[in-house]
PDB file of C-alpha atoms in Angstrom:
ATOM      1  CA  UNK A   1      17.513-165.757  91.699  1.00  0.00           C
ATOM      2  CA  UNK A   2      20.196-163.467  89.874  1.00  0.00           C
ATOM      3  CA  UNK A   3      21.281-160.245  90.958  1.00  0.00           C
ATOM      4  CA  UNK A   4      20.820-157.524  87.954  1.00  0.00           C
ATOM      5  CA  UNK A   5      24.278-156.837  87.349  1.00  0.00           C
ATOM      6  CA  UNK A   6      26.068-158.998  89.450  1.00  0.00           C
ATOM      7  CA  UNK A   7      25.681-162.591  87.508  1.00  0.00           C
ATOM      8  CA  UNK A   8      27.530-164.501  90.529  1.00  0.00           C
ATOM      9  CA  UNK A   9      25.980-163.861  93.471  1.00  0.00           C
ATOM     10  CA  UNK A  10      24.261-165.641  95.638  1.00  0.00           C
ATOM     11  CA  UNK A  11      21.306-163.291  97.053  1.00  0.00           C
ATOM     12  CA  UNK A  12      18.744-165.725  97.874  1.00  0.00           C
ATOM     13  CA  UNK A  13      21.271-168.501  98.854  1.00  0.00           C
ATOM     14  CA  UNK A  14      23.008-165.817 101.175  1.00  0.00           C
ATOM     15  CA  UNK A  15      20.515-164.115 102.911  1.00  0.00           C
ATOM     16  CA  UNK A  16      18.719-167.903 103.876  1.00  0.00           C
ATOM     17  CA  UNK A  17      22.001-168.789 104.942  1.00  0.00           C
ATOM     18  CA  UNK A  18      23.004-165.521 107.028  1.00  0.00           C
ATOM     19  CA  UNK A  19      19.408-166.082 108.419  1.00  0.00           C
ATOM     20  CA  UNK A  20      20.408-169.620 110.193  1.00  0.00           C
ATOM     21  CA  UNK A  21      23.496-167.665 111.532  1.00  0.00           C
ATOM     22  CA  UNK A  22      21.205-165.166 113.026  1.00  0.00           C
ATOM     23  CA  UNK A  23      18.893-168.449 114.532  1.00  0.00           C
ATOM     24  CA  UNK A  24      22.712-169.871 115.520  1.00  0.00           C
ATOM     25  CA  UNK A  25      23.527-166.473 117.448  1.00  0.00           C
ATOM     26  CA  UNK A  26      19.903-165.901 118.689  1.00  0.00           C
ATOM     27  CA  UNK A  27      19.952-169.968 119.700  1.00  0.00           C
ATOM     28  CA  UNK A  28      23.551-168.525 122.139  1.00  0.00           C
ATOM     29  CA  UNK A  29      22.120-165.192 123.643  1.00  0.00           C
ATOM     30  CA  UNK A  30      18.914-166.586 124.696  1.00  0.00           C
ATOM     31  CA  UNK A  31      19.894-169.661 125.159  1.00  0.00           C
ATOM     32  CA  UNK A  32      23.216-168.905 127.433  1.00  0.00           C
ATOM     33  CA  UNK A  33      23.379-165.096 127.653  1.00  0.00           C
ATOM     34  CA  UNK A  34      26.753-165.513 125.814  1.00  0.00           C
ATOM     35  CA  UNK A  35      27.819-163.833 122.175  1.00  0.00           C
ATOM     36  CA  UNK A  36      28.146-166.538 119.303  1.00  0.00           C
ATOM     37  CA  UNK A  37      32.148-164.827 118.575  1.00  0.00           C
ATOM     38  CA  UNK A  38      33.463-167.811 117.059  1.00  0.00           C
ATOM     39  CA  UNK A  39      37.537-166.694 117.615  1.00  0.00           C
ATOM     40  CA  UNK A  40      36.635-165.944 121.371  1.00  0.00           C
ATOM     41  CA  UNK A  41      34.989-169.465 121.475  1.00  0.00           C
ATOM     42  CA  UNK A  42      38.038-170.978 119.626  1.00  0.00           C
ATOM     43  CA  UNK A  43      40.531-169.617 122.464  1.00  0.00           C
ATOM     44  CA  UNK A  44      38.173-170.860 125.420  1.00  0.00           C
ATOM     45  CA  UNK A  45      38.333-174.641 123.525  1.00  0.00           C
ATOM     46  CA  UNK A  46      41.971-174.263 123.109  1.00  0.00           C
ATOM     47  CA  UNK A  47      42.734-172.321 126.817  1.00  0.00           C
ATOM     48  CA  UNK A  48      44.299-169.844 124.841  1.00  0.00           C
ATOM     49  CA  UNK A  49      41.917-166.934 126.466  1.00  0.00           C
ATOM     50  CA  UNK A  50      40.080-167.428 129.974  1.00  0.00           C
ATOM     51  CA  UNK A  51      35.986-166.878 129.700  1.00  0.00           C
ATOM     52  CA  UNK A  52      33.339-168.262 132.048  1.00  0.00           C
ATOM     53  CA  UNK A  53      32.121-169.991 129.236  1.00  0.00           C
ATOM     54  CA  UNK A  54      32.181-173.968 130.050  1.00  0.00           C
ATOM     55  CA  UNK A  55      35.308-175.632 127.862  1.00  0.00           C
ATOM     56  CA  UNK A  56      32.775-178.391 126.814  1.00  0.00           C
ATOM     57  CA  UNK A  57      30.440-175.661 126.050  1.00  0.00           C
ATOM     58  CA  UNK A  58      33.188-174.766 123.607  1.00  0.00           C
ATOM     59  CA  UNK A  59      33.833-177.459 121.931  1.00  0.00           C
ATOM     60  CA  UNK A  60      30.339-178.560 121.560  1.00  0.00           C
ATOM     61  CA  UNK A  61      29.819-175.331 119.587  1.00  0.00           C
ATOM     62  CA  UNK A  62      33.131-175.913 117.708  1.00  0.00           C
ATOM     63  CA  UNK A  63      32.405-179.483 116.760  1.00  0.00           C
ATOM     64  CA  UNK A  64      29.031-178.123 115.025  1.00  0.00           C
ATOM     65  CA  UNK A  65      30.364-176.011 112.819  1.00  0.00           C
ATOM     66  CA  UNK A  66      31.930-178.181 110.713  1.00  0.00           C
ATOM     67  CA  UNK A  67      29.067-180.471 110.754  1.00  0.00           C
ATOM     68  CA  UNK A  68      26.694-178.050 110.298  1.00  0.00           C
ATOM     69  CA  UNK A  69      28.239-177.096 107.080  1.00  0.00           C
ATOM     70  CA  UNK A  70      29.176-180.876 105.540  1.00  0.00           C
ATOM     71  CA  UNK A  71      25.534-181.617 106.155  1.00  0.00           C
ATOM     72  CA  UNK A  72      24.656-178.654 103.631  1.00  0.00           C
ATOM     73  CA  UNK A  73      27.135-179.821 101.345  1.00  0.00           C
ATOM     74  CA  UNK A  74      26.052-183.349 101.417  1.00  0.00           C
ATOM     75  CA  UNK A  75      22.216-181.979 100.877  1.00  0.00           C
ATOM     76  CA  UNK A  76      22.713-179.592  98.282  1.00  0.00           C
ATOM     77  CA  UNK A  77      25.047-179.245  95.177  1.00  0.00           C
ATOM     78  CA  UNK A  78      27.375-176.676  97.110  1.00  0.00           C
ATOM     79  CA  UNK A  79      30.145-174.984  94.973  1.00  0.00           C
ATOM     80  CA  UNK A  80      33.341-175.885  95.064  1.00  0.00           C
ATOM     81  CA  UNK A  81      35.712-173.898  97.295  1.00  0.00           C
ATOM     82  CA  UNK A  82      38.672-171.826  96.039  1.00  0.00           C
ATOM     83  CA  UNK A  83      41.432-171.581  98.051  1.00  0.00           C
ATOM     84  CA  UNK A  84      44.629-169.785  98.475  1.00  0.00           C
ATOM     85  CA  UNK A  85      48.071-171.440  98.109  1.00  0.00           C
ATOM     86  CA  UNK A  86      49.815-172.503 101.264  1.00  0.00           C
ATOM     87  CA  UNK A  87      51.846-169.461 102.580  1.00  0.00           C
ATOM     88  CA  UNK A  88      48.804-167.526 102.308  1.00  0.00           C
ATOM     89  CA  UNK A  89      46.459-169.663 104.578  1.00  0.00           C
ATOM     90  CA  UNK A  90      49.326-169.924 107.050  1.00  0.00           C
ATOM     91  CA  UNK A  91      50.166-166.366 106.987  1.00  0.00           C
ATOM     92  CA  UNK A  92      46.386-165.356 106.829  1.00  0.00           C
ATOM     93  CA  UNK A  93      46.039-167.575 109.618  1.00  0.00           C
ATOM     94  CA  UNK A  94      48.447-166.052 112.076  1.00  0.00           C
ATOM     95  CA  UNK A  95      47.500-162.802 111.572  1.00  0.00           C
ATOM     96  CA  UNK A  96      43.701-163.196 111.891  1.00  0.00           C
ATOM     97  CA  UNK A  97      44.563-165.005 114.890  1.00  0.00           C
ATOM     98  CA  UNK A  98      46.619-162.537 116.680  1.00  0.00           C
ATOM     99  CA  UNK A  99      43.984-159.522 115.122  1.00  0.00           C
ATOM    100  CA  UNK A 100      40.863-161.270 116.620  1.00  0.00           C
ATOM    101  CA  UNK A 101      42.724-161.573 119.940  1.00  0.00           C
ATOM    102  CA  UNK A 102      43.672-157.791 120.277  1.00  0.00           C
ATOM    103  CA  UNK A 103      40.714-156.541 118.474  1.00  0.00           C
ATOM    104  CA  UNK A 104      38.068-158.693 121.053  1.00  0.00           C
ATOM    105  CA  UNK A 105      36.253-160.220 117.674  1.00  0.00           C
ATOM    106  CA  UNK A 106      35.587-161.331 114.347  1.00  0.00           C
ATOM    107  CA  UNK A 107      33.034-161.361 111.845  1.00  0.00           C
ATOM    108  CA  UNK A 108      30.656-163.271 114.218  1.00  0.00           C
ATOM    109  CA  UNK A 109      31.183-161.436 117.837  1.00  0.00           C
ATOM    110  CA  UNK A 110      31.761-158.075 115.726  1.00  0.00           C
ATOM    111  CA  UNK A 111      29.910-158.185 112.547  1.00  0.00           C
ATOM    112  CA  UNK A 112      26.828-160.995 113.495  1.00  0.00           C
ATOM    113  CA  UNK A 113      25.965-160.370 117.045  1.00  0.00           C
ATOM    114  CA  UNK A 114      28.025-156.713 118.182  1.00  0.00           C
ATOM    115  CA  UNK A 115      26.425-154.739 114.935  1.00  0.00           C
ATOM    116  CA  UNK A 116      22.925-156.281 115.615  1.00  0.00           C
ATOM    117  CA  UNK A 117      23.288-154.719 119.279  1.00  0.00           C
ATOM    118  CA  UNK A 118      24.684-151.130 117.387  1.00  0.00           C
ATOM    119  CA  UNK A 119      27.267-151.489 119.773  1.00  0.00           C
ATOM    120  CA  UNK A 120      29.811-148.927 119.388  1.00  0.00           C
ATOM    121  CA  UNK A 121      33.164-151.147 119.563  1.00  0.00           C
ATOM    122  CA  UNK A 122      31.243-153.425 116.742  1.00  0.00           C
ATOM    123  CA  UNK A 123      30.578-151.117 114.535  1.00  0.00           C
ATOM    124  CA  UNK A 124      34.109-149.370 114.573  1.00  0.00           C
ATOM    125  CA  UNK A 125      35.475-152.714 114.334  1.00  0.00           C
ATOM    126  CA  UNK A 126      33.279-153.973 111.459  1.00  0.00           C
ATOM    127  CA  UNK A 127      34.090-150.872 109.200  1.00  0.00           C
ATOM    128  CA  UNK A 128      37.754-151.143 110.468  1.00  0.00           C
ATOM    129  CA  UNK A 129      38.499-154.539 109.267  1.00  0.00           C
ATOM    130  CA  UNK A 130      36.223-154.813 105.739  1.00  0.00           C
ATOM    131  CA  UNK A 131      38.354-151.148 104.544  1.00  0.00           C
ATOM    132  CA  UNK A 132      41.084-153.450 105.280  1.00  0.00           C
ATOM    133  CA  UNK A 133      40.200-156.198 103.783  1.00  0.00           C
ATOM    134  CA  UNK A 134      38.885-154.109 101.091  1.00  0.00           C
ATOM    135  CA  UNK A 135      42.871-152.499 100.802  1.00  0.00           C
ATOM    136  CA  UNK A 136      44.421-155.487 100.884  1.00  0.00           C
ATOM    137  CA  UNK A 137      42.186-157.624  97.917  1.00  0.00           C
ATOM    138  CA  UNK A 138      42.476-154.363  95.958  1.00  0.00           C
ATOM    139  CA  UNK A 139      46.453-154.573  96.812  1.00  0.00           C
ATOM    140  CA  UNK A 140      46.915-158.346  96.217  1.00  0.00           C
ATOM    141  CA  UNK A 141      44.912-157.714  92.859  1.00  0.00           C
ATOM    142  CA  UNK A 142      47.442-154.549  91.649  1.00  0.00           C
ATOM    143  CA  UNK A 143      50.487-156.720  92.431  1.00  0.00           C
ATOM    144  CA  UNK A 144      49.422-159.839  90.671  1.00  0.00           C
TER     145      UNK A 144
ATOM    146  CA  UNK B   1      23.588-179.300 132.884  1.00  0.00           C
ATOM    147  CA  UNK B   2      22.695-180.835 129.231  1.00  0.00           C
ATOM    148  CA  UNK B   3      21.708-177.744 127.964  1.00  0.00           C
ATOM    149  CA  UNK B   4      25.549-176.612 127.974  1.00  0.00           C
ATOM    150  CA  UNK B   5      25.853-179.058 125.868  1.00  0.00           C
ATOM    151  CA  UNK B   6      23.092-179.321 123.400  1.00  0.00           C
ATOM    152  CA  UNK B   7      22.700-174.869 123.167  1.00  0.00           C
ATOM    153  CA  UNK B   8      26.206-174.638 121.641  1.00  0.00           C
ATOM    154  CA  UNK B   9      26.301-177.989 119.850  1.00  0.00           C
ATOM    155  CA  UNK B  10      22.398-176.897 118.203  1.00  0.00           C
ATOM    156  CA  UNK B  11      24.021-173.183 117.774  1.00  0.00           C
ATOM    157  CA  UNK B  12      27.421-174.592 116.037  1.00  0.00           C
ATOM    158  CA  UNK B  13      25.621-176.210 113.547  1.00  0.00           C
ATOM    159  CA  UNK B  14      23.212-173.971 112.666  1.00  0.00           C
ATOM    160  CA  UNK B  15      26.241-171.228 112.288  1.00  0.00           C
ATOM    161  CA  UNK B  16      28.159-173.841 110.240  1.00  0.00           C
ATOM    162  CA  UNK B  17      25.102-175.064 108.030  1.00  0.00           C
ATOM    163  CA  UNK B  18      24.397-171.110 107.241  1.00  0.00           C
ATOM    164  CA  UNK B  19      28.217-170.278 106.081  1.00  0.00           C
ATOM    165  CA  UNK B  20      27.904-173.364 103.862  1.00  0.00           C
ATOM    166  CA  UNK B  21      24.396-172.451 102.388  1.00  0.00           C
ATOM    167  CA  UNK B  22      25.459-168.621 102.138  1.00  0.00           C
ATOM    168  CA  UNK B  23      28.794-169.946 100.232  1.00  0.00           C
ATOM    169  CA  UNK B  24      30.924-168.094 103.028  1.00  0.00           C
ATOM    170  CA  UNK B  25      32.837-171.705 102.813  1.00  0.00           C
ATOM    171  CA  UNK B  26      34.250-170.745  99.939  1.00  0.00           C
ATOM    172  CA  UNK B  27      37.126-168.323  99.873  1.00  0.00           C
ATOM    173  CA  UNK B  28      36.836-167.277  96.525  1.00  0.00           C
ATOM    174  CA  UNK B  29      33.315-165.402  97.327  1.00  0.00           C
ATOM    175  CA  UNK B  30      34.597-163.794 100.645  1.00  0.00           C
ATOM    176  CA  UNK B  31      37.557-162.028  98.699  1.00  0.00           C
ATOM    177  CA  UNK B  32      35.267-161.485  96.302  1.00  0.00           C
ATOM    178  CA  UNK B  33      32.702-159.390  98.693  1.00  0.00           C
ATOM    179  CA  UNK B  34      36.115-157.305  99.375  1.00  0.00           C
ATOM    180  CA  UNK B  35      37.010-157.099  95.601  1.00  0.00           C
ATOM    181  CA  UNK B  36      35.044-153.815  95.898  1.00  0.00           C
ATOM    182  CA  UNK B  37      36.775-151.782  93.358  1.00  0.00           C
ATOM    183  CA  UNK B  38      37.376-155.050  90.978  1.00  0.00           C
ATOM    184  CA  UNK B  39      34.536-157.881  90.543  1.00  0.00           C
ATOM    185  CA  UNK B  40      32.388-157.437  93.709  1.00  0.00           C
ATOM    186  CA  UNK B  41      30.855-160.322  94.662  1.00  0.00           C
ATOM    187  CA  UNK B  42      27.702-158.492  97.301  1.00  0.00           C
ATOM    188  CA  UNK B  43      26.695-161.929  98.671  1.00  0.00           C
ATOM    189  CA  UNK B  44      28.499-161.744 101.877  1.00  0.00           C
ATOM    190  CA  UNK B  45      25.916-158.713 102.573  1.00  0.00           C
ATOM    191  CA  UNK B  46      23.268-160.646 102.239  1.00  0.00           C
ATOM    192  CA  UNK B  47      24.770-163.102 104.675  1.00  0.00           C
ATOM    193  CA  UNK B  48      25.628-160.691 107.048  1.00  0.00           C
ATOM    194  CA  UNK B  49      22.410-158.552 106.726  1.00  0.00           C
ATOM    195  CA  UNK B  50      20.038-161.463 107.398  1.00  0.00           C
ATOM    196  CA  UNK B  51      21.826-162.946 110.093  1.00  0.00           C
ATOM    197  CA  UNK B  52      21.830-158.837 111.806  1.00  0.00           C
ATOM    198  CA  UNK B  53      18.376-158.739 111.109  1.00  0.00           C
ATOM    199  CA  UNK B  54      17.073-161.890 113.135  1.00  0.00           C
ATOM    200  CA  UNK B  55      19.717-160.445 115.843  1.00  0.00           C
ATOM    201  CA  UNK B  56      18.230-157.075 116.086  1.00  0.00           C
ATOM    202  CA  UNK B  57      14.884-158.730 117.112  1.00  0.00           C
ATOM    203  CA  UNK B  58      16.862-161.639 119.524  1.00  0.00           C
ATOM    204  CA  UNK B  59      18.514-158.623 120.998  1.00  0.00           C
ATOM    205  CA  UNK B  60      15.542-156.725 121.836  1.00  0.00           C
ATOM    206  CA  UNK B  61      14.298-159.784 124.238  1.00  0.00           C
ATOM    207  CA  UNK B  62      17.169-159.368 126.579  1.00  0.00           C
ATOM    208  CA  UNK B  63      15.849-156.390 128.700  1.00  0.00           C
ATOM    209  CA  UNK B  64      12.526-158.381 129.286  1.00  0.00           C
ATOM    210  CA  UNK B  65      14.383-161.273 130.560  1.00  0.00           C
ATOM    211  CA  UNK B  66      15.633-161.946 134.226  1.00  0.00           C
ATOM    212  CA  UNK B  67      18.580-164.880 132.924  1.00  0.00           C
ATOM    213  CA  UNK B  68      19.100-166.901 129.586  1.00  0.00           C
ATOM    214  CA  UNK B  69      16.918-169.552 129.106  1.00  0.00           C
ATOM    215  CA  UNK B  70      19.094-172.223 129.988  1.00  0.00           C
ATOM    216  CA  UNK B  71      21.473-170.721 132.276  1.00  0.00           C
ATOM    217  CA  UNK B  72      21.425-168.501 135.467  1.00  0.00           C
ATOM    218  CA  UNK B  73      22.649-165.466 133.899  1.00  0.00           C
ATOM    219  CA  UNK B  74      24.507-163.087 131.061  1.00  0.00           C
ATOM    220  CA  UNK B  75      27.876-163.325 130.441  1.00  0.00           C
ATOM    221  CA  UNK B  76      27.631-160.430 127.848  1.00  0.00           C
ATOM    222  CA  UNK B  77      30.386-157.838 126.710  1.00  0.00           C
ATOM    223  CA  UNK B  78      30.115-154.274 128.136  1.00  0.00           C
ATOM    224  CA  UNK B  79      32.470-152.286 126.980  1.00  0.00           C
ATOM    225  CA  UNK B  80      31.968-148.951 124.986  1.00  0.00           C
ATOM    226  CA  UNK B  81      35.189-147.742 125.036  1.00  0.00           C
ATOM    227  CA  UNK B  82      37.262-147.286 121.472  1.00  0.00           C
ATOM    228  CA  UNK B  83      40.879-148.130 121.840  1.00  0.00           C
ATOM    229  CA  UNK B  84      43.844-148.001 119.891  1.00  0.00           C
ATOM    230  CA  UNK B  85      43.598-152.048 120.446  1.00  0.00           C
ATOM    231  CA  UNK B  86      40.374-152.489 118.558  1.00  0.00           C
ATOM    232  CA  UNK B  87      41.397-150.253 115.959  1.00  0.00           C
ATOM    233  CA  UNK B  88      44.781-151.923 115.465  1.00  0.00           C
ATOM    234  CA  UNK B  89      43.242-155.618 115.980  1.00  0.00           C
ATOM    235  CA  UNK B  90      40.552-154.968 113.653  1.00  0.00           C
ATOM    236  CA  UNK B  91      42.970-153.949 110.542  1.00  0.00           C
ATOM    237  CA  UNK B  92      45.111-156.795 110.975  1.00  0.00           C
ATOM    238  CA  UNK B  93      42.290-158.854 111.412  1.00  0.00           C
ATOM    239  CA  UNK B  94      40.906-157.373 107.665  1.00  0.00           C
ATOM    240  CA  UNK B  95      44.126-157.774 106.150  1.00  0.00           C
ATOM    241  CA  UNK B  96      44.570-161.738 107.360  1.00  0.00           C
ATOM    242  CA  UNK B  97      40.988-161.877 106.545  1.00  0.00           C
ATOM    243  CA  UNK B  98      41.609-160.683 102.687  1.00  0.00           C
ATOM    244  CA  UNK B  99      44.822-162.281 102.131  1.00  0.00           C
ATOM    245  CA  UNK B 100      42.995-165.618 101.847  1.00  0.00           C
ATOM    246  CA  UNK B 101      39.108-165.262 102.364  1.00  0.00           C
ATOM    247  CA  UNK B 102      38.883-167.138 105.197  1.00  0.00           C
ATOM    248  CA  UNK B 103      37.907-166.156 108.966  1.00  0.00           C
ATOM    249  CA  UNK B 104      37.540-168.111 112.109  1.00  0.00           C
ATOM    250  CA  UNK B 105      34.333-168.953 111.723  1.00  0.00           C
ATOM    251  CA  UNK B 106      34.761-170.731 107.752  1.00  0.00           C
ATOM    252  CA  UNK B 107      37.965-171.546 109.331  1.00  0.00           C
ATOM    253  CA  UNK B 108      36.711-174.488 111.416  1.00  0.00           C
ATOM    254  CA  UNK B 109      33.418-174.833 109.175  1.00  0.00           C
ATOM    255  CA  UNK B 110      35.304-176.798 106.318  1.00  0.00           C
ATOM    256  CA  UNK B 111      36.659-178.936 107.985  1.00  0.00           C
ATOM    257  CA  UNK B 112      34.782-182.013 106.902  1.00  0.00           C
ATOM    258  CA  UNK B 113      34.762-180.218 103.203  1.00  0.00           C
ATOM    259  CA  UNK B 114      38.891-179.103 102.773  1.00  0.00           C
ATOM    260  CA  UNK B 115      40.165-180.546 105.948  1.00  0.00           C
ATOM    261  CA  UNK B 116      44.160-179.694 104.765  1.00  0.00           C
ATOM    262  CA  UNK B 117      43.357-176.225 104.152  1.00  0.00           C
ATOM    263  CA  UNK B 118      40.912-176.169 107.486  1.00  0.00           C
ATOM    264  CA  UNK B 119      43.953-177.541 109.527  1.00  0.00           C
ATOM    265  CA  UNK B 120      46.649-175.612 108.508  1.00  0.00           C
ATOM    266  CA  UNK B 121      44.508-172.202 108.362  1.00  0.00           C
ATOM    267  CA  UNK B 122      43.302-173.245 112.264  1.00  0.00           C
ATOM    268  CA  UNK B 123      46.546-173.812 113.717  1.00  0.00           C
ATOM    269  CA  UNK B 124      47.861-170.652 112.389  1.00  0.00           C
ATOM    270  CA  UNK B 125      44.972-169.257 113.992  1.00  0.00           C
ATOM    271  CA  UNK B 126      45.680-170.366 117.371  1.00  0.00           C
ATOM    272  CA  UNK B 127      49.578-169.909 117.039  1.00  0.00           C
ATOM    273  CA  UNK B 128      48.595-166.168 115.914  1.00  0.00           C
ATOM    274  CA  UNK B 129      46.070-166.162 119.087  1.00  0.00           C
ATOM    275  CA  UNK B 130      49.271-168.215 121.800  1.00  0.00           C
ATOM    276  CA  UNK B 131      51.274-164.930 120.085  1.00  0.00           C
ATOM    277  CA  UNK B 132      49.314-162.332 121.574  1.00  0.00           C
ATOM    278  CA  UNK B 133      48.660-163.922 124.956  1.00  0.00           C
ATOM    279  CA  UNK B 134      52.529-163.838 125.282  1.00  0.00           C
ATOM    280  CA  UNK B 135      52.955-160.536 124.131  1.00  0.00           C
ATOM    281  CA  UNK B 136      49.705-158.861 125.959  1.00  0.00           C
ATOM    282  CA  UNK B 137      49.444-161.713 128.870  1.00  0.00           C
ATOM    283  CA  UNK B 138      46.398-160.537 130.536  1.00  0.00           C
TER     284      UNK B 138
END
């Protein structure tokens, strides 16, 4: 399905696959009464943050993402990623990593699971870091 | 218990098979959801609003329940307050987030698909996370 006016997305494609990260979160909360917040689940795997959540608990979760998605690549004809150059990911990478620590969340804890709850911290945080992610594309693009 | 186990392992994959089938795998369409005043890619919103929208009605079955399915009880966030942490953790957060496209989640997902990229963007990740813990140790 195309989007009038927008000849590259991915509607259809998006909103099936935003609905198995829904089933993924749902599958956490009522599952283990925990929040599917993928960069708090990264520092419990790595002991970078203490949680109660089990460290094999984790790591199980970690392991499947990456499985998760090669299966979907493997089954379907999955576009080819664009990436960044090198100092980008690594700087990207530090500061998303330090961010998600002080700001309790990323897309998943924040966006997926804290805007579904219209949790006040969530939403603030969601709004916070798209304008700047917004800024900075619209920044990166002006420079280049 | 198995179930800690199996609920996160079931739950990873799920969460990694959506990014991939939503394309949030690939950079190019993340910066491109926050290319809002250039080519604006709205895919990411349809990502994000149908994974809300099965999470508004998961959500609304934890009042009827005494403990998780699987375990004895909720380990859920409960904070309301708004702090000058959020707010500054959040923007650096976006700006890491558009500089390459790529957020923890994707991070670890392509793994399997761009594992150089997925390696060095993860360890940065975790450096930027052993950072904070040593500036903020709490």
């Amino acid at each position: 399905m195309m989007l009038p006016g927008f000849p590259d997305a991915a509607p259809l494609e998006g909103f099936a696959g935003g609905l198995l990260i829904g089933l993924a979160a749902a599958l956490m909360l009522l599952g283990l009464g925990r929040i599917a917040g993928v960069s708090g689940i990264a520092g419990r795997a790595f002991a970078i943050n203490s949680s109660s959540l089990p460290k094999s608990s984790a790591w199980a979760f970690l392991v499947g993402l990456p499985v998760g998605a090669i299966l979907i690549v493997l089954a379907t004809s999955a576009e080819r990623p664009e990436f960044a150059g090198w100092p980008i990911i690594l700087t990207a990478g530090l500061i998303v990593g330090f961010g998600t620590r002080m700001g309790s969340g990323c897309t998943s804890g924040h966006g997926v699971c804290g805007l579904s709850r219209f949790s006040q911290r969530s939403i603030v945080a969601t709004l916070t870091f798209i304008a700047t992610g917004v800024a900075t594309v619209f920044i990166m693009g002006a420079l280049s | 218990m198995i179930a800690r186990i199996l609920v996160p392992a079931a739950s990873g994959t799920l969460f990694g098979a959506g990014l991939a089938l939503g394309g949030m795998t690939n950079p190019a369409r993340v910066r491109g959801f926050l290319d809002l005043f250039g080519d604006w890619d709205p895919t990411l919103a349809f990502v994000m609003g149908g994974a809300v929208l099965v999470m508004i009605i998961a959500w609304r079955f934890i009042p009827k329940m005494a403990h998780p399915l699987f375990a004895s009880g909720f380990s859920l966030p409960d904070r309301s307050d708004l702090t000058p942490q959020l707010l500054i953790g959040a923007s650096l957060f976006g700006i890491g987030w558009g500089l390459a496209g790529l957020c923890p989640g994707p991070g670890f997902a392509i793994l399997f698909v761009a594992p150089a990229q997925a390696l060095v963007f993860i360890a940065a990740l975790l450096a930027g996370m052993v950072v904070h813990r040593l500036l903020f140790d709490k």
